[in-house]
mmCIF file of C-alpha atoms in Angstrom:
data_model
loop_
_atom_site.group_PDB
_atom_site.id
_atom_site.type_symbol
_atom_site.label_atom_id
_atom_site.label_comp_id
_atom_site.label_asym_id
_atom_site.label_seq_id
_atom_site.Cartn_x
_atom_site.Cartn_y
_atom_site.Cartn_z
ATOM 1 C CA PRO H 10 -10.673 -27.128 -2.824
ATOM 2 C CA LEU H 11 -12.071 -23.609 -2.754
ATOM 3 C CA GLN H 12 -14.815 -23.135 -5.323
ATOM 4 C CA GLU H 13 -14.891 -19.967 -7.429
ATOM 5 C CA GLU H 14 -18.202 -18.817 -5.930
ATOM 6 C CA ASP H 15 -16.813 -19.262 -2.403
ATOM 7 C CA LEU H 16 -13.703 -17.283 -3.361
ATOM 8 C CA LYS H 17 -15.898 -14.475 -4.694
ATOM 9 C CA LYS H 18 -17.809 -14.414 -1.383
ATOM 10 C CA VAL H 19 -14.536 -14.125 0.531
ATOM 11 C CA MET H 20 -13.361 -11.342 -1.789
ATOM 12 C CA ARG H 21 -16.623 -9.428 -1.300
ATOM 13 C CA ARG H 22 -16.407 -9.836 2.479
ATOM 14 C CA ILE H 23 -12.817 -8.576 2.581
ATOM 15 C CA GLU H 24 -13.731 -5.597 0.404
ATOM 16 C CA GLU H 25 -16.697 -4.781 2.664
ATOM 17 C CA GLU H 26 -14.489 -4.935 5.770
ATOM 18 C CA MET H 27 -11.841 -2.738 4.137
ATOM 19 C CA ASP H 28 -14.553 -0.220 3.269
ATOM 20 C CA ARG H 29 -15.812 -0.304 6.873
ATOM 21 C CA GLY H 30 -12.249 0.278 8.053
ATOM 22 C CA LEU H 31 -11.958 3.389 5.871
ATOM 23 C CA ARG H 32 -15.255 4.952 6.953
ATOM 24 C CA LEU H 33 -15.058 7.217 9.991
ATOM 25 C CA GLU H 34 -18.440 6.066 11.302
ATOM 26 C CA THR H 35 -17.571 2.321 11.165
ATOM 27 C CA HIS H 36 -13.800 2.388 11.723
ATOM 28 C CA LYS H 37 -13.947 1.509 15.446
ATOM 29 C CA GLU H 38 -15.820 -1.763 14.961
ATOM 30 C CA ALA H 39 -14.226 -2.738 11.634
ATOM 31 C CA THR H 40 -12.182 -5.954 11.668
ATOM 32 C CA VAL H 41 -9.748 -4.512 9.092
ATOM 33 C CA LYS H 42 -8.436 -1.122 10.217
ATOM 34 C CA MET H 43 -7.599 1.120 7.267
ATOM 35 C CA LEU H 44 -6.124 4.555 6.660
ATOM 36 C CA PRO H 45 -6.569 6.495 3.406
ATOM 37 C CA THR H 46 -3.405 6.684 1.258
ATOM 38 C CA TYR H 47 -4.365 9.676 -0.871
ATOM 39 C CA VAL H 48 -2.763 7.966 -3.892
ATOM 40 C CA ARG H 49 -4.611 9.338 -6.900
ATOM 41 C CA SER H 50 -3.144 7.145 -9.641
ATOM 42 C CA THR H 51 -0.777 4.251 -10.203
ATOM 43 C CA PRO H 52 2.421 4.269 -12.287
ATOM 44 C CA GLU H 53 1.931 3.671 -16.002
ATOM 45 C CA GLY H 54 5.566 3.284 -17.079
ATOM 46 C CA SER H 55 6.606 6.683 -18.400
ATOM 47 C CA GLU H 56 7.604 8.167 -15.035
ATOM 48 C CA VAL H 57 11.002 9.881 -14.845
ATOM 49 C CA GLY H 58 12.571 11.557 -11.826
ATOM 50 C CA ASP H 59 13.301 11.059 -8.150
ATOM 51 C CA PHE H 60 10.672 9.286 -6.052
ATOM 52 C CA LEU H 61 10.525 8.917 -2.281
ATOM 53 C CA SER H 62 9.252 5.627 -0.900
ATOM 54 C CA LEU H 63 8.070 5.359 2.715
ATOM 55 C CA ASP H 64 7.223 1.980 4.240
ATOM 56 C CA LEU H 65 5.855 1.868 7.779
ATOM 57 C CA GLY H 66 5.536 -1.710 8.964
ATOM 58 C CA GLY H 67 4.983 -3.262 12.350
ATOM 59 C CA THR H 68 8.639 -3.174 13.434
ATOM 60 C CA ASN H 69 10.467 -1.006 10.881
ATOM 61 C CA PHE H 70 10.203 2.315 9.099
ATOM 62 C CA ARG H 71 11.988 2.303 5.744
ATOM 63 C CA VAL H 72 12.818 5.344 3.643
ATOM 64 C CA MET H 73 14.119 4.949 0.094
ATOM 65 C CA LEU H 74 14.981 7.411 -2.669
ATOM 66 C CA VAL H 75 14.499 5.836 -6.104
ATOM 67 C CA LYS H 76 15.898 7.517 -9.205
ATOM 68 C CA VAL H 77 14.181 6.621 -12.486
ATOM 69 C CA GLY H 78 15.594 7.673 -15.844
ATOM 70 C CA GLU H 79 13.836 7.534 -19.192
ATOM 71 C CA GLY H 80 13.594 3.911 -20.334
ATOM 72 C CA GLU H 81 15.417 2.668 -17.215
ATOM 73 C CA ALA H 82 14.483 0.630 -14.191
ATOM 74 C CA GLY H 83 14.577 2.470 -10.880
ATOM 75 C CA GLN H 84 17.863 2.603 -8.970
ATOM 76 C CA TRP H 85 18.013 3.009 -5.204
ATOM 77 C CA SER H 86 20.001 6.066 -4.304
ATOM 78 C CA VAL H 87 19.514 6.201 -0.545
ATOM 79 C CA LYS H 88 17.905 3.601 1.685
ATOM 80 C CA THR H 89 17.541 3.808 5.446
ATOM 81 C CA ASN H 90 15.912 1.414 7.863
ATOM 82 C CA HIS H 91 14.791 2.472 11.341
ATOM 83 C CA GLN H 92 13.532 0.035 13.956
ATOM 84 C CA LEU H 93 10.359 1.105 15.706
ATOM 85 C CA PRO H 94 10.194 0.969 19.496
#
């Protein structure tokens, strides 16, 4: 079984590699390639409105419009899926 201290070492190593992947000067040799997301905050539960979700994976590009009303869970309004070449 994985010991807690070993797990913490793995977590630190992954975080270091992610940081290297984000830095311009170390990106080329980083084992985990990263791109900045420019997300400044995470949802806290009071959000209301229309939100666009973009998901670029290895084989698909998904676009989704999510409508969120006050006190409601989000409802998909439009969802498209495009296969990447």
